[in-house]
CSV table of C-alpha atoms in Angstrom, one decimal:
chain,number,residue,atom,x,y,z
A,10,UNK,CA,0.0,0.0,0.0
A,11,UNK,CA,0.9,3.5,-0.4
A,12,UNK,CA,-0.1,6.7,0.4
A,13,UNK,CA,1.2,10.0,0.2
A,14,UNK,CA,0.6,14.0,1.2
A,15,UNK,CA,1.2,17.4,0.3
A,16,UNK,CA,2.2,20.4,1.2
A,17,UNK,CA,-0.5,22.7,1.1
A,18,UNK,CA,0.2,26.6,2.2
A,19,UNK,CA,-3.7,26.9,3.4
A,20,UNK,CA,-4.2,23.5,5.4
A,21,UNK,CA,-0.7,22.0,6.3
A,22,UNK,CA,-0.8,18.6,4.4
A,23,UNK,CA,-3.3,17.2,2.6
A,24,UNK,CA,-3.2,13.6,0.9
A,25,UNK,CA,-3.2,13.6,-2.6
A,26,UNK,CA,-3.4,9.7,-3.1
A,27,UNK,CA,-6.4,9.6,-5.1
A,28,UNK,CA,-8.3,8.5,-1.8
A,29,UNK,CA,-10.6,10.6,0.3
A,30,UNK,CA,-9.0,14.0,1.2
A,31,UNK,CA,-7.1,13.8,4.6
A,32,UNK,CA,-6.1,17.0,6.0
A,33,UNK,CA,-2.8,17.0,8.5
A,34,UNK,CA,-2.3,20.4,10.8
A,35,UNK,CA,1.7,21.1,10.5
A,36,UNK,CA,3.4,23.6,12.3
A,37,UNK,CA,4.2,25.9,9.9
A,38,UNK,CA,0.8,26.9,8.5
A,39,UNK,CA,-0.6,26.2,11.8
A,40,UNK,CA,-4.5,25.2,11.8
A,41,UNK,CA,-5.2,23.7,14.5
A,42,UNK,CA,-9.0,22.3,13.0
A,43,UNK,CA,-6.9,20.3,11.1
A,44,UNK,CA,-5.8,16.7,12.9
A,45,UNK,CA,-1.9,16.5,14.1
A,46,UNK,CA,0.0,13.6,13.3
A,47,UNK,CA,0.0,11.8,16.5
A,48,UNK,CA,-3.8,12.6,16.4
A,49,UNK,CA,-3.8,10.6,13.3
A,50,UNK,CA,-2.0,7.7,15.2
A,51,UNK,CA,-4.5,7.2,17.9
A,52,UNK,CA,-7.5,7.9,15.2
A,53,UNK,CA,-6.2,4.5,13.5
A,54,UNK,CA,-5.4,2.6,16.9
A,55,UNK,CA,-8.9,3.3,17.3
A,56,UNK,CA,-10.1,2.5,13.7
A,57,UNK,CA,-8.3,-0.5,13.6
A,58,UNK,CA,-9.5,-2.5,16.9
A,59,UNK,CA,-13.0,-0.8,16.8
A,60,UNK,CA,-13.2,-2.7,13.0
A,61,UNK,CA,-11.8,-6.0,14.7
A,62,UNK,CA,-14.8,-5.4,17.8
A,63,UNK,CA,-17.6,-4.6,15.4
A,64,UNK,CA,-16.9,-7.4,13.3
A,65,UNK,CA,-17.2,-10.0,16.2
A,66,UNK,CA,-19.9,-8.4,17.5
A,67,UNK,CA,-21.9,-8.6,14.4
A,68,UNK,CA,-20.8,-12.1,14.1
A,69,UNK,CA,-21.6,-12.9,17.5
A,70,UNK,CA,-25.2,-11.3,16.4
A,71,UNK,CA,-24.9,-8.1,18.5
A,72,UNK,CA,-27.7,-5.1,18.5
A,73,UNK,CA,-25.6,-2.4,18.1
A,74,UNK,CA,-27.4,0.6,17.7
A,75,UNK,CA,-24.6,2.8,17.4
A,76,UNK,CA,-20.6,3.0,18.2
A,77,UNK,CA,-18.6,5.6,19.1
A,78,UNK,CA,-14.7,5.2,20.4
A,79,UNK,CA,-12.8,7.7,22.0
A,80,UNK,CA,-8.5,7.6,22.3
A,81,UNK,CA,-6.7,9.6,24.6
A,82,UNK,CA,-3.2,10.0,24.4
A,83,UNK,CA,-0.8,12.5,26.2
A,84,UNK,CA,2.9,13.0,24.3
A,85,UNK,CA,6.2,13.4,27.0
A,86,UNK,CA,8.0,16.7,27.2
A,87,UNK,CA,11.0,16.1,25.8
A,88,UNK,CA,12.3,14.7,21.9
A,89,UNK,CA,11.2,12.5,20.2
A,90,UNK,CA,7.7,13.4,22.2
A,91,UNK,CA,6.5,9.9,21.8
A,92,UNK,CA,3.1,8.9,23.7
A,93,UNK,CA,3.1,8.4,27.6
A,94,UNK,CA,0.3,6.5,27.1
A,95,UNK,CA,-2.8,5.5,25.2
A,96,UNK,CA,-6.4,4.8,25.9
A,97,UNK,CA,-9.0,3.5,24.3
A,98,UNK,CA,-12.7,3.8,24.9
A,99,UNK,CA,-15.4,1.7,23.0
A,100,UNK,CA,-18.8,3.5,23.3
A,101,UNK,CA,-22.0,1.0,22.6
A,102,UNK,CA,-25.4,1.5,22.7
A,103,UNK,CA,-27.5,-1.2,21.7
A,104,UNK,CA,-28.2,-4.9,23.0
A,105,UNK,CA,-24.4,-5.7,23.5
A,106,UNK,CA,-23.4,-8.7,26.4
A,107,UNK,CA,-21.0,-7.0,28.4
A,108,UNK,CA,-18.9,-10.0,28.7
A,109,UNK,CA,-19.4,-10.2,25.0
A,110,UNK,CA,-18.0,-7.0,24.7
A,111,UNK,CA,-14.7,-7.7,27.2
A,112,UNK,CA,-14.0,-10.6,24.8
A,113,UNK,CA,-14.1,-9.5,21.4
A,114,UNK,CA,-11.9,-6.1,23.0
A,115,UNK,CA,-9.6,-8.4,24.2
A,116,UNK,CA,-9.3,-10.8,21.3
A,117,UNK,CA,-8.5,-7.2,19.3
A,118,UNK,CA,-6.0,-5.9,21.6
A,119,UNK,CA,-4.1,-8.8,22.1
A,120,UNK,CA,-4.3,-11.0,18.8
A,121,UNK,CA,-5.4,-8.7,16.0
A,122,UNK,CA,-5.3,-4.8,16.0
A,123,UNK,CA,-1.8,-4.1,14.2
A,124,UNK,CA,-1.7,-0.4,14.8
A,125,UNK,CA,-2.4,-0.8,19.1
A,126,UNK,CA,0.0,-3.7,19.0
A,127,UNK,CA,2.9,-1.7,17.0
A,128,UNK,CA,2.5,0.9,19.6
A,129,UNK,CA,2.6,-1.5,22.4
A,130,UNK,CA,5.3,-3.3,21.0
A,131,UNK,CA,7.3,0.4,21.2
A,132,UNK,CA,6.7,0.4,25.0
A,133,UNK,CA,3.8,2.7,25.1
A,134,UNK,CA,1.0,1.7,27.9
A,135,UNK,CA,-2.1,1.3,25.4
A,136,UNK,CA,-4.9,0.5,28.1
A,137,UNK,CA,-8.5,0.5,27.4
A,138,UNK,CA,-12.3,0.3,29.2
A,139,UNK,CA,-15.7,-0.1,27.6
A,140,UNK,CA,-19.4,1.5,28.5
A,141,UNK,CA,-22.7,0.5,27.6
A,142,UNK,CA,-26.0,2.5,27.4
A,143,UNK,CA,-24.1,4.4,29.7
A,144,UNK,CA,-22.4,1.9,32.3
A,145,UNK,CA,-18.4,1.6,32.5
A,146,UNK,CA,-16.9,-1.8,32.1
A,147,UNK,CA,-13.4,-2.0,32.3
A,148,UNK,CA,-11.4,-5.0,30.1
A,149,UNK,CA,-10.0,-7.9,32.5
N,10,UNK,CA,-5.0,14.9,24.0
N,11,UNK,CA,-8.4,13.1,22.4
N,12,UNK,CA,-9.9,12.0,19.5
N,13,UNK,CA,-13.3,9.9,18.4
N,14,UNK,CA,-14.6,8.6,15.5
N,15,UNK,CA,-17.8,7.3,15.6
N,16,UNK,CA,-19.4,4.3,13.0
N,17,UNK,CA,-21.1,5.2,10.2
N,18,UNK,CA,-23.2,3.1,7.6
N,19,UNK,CA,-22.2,4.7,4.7
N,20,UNK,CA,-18.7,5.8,5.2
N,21,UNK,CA,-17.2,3.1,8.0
N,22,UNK,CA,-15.6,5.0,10.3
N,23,UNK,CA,-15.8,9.5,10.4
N,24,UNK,CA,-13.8,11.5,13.5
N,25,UNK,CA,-16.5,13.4,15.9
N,26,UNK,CA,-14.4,15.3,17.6
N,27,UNK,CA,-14.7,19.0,16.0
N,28,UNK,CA,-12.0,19.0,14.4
N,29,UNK,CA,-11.8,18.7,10.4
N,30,UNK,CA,-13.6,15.1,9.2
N,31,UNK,CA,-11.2,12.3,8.7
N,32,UNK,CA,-13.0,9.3,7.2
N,33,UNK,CA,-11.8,5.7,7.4
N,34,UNK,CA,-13.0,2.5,5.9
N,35,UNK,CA,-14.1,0.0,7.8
N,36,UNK,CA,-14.4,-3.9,6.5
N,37,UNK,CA,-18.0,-3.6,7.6
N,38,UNK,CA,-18.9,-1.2,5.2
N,39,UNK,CA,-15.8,-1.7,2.9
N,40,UNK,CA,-15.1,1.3,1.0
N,41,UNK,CA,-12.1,2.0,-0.6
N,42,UNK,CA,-11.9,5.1,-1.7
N,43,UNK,CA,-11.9,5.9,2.6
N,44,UNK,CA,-8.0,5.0,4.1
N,45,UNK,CA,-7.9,2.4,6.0
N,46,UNK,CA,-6.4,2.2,9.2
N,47,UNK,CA,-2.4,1.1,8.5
N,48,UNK,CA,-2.8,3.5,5.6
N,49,UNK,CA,-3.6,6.2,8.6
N,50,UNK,CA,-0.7,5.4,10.4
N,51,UNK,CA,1.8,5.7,7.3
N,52,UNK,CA,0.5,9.2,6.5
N,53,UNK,CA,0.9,10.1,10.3
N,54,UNK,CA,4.3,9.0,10.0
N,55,UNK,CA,5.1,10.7,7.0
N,56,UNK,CA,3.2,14.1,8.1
N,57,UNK,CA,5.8,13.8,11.3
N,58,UNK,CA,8.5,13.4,9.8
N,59,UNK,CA,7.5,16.1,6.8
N,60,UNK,CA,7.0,18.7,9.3
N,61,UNK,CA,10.4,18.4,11.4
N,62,UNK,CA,11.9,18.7,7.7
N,63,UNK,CA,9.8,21.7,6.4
N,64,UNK,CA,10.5,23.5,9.5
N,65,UNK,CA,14.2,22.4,9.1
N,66,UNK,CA,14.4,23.1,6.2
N,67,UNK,CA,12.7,26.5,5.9
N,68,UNK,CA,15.3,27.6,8.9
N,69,UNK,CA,18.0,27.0,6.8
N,70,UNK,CA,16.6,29.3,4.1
N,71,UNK,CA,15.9,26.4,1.1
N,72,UNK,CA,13.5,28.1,-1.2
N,73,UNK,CA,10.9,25.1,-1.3
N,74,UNK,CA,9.2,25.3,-4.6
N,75,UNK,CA,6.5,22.6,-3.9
N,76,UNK,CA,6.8,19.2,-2.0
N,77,UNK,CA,5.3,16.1,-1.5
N,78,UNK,CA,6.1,13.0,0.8
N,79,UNK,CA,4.9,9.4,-0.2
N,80,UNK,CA,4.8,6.5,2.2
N,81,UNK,CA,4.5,2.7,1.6
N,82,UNK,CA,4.2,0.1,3.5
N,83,UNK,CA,3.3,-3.6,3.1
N,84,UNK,CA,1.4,-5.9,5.8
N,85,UNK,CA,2.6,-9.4,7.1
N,86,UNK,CA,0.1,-12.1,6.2
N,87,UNK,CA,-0.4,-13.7,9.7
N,88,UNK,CA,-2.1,-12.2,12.5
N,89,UNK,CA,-1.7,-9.6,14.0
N,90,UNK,CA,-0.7,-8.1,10.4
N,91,UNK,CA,2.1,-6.0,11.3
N,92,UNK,CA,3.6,-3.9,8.5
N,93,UNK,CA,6.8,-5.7,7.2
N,94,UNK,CA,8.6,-2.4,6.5
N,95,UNK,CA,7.8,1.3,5.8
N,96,UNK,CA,9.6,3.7,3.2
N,97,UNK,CA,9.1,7.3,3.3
N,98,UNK,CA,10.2,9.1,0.1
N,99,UNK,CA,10.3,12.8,0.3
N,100,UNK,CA,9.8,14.9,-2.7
N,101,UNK,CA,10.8,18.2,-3.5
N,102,UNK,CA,11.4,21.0,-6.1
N,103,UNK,CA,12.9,24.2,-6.1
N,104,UNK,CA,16.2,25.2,-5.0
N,105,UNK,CA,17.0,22.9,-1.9
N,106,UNK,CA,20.8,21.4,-1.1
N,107,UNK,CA,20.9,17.7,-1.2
N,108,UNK,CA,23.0,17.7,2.2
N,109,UNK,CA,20.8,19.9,3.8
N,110,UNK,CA,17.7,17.9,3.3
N,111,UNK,CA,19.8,14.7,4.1
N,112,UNK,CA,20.8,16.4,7.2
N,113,UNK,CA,17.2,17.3,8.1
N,114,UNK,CA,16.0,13.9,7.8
N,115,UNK,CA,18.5,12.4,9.4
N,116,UNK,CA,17.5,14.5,12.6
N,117,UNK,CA,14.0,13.8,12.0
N,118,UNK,CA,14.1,10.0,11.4
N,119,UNK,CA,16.6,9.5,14.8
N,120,UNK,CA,15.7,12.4,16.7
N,121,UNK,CA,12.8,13.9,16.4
N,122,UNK,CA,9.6,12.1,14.1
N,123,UNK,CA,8.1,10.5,17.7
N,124,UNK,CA,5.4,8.5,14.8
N,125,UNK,CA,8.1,7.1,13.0
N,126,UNK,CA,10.3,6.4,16.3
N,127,UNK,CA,7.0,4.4,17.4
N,128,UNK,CA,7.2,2.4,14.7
N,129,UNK,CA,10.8,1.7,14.4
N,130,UNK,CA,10.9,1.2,17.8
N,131,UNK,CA,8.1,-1.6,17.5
N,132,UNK,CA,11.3,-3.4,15.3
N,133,UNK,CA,9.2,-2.4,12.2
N,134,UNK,CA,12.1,-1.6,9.4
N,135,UNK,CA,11.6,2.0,8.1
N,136,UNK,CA,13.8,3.4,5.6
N,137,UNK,CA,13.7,6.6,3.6
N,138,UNK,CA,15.0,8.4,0.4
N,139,UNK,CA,14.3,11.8,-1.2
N,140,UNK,CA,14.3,13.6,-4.6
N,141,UNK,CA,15.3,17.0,-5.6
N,142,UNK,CA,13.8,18.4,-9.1
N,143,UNK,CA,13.7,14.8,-10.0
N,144,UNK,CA,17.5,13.4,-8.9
N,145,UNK,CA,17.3,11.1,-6.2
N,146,UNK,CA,19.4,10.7,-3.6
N,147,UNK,CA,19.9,8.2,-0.1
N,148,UNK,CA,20.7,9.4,3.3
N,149,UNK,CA,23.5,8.1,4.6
């Protein structure tokens, strides 16, 4: 696969891959609407295991009525500024089996999502909780 | 910081978090023309790494006509499907000095690029090359 960016003097970057537009804040144009890199890398941690978690669930025949997932992430002081830490949190609402739920999140995290388990494997704490129609579950 | 995306049935995957949409396929709904995840990931690596060299490079006074960076990558077969290597190839025109823009990625790619440090750090190869006005060049 490959895909690739420009530099654009209104935006920052923008892909120009032939895919959907992707904008990329930089610091020198500034915008800060636009998503930064590392915001990018915990947008696909959290695209990639929330595809692996859908996917069981649906197989696993699921109600999800909809799906949100929010990642956190803070970035050290000092260079490079890599992640202290990552976490992820998988939003249903919907007929979803909690303990359904902890197992297809695990299966993710620990057997399928490439992007988590590349940061993982680079030492950063990728942790990660759950909540249904409102209720917190955390991932044992 | 934080980021969400939330599922959609006719996209896969769009952010919700206020900032500019980024929209990523899904297998669920399995449209291409949306990144997917890994492909994520390789532009956030090469929008970090493009920015530490812009900002480089601009401090050193290159006259940067235009410039593009493009990223590849390649997936492992087996679970998880870690990328086998990444290549970043950074493309400019306009009157920029081939050891100047070696130098700047250098610094980038060991320094600074916390992305790209991520990944290498994960024992994912990443290598990189770059063209000037169409000449390419290695960095040594």
């Amino acid at each position: 696969m490959k895909v690739s960016i420009k530099f654009d003097n209104d935006i920052g970057f923008i892909s120009d891959d032939g895919k959907d537009d992707v904008k990329i804040k930089n610091s020198i144009v500034g915008k800060d609407i636009y998503h930064s890199p590392t915001e990018l890398l915990l947008m696909a941690m959290g695209a990639c295991t929330s595809d692996d978690v859908l996917v069981i669930l649906n197989k696993m025949k699921m109600d999800i009525k909809s799906y949100r997932c929010e990642i956190e992430g803070e970035k050290r002081d000092e260079h490079p500024r890599f992640l202290k830490y990552a976490k992820i949190h998988y939003i249903f609402e919907g007929d979803v089996d909690p303990e359904s739920a902890a197992k297809a999140i695990k299966l993710s995290m620990t057997k399928y999502c490439s992007v988590s388990l590349t940061v993982k494997n680079a030492g950063i704490n990728v942790s990660y909780y759950f909540t249904i129609n409102g209720k917190d579950y955390e991932v044992n």
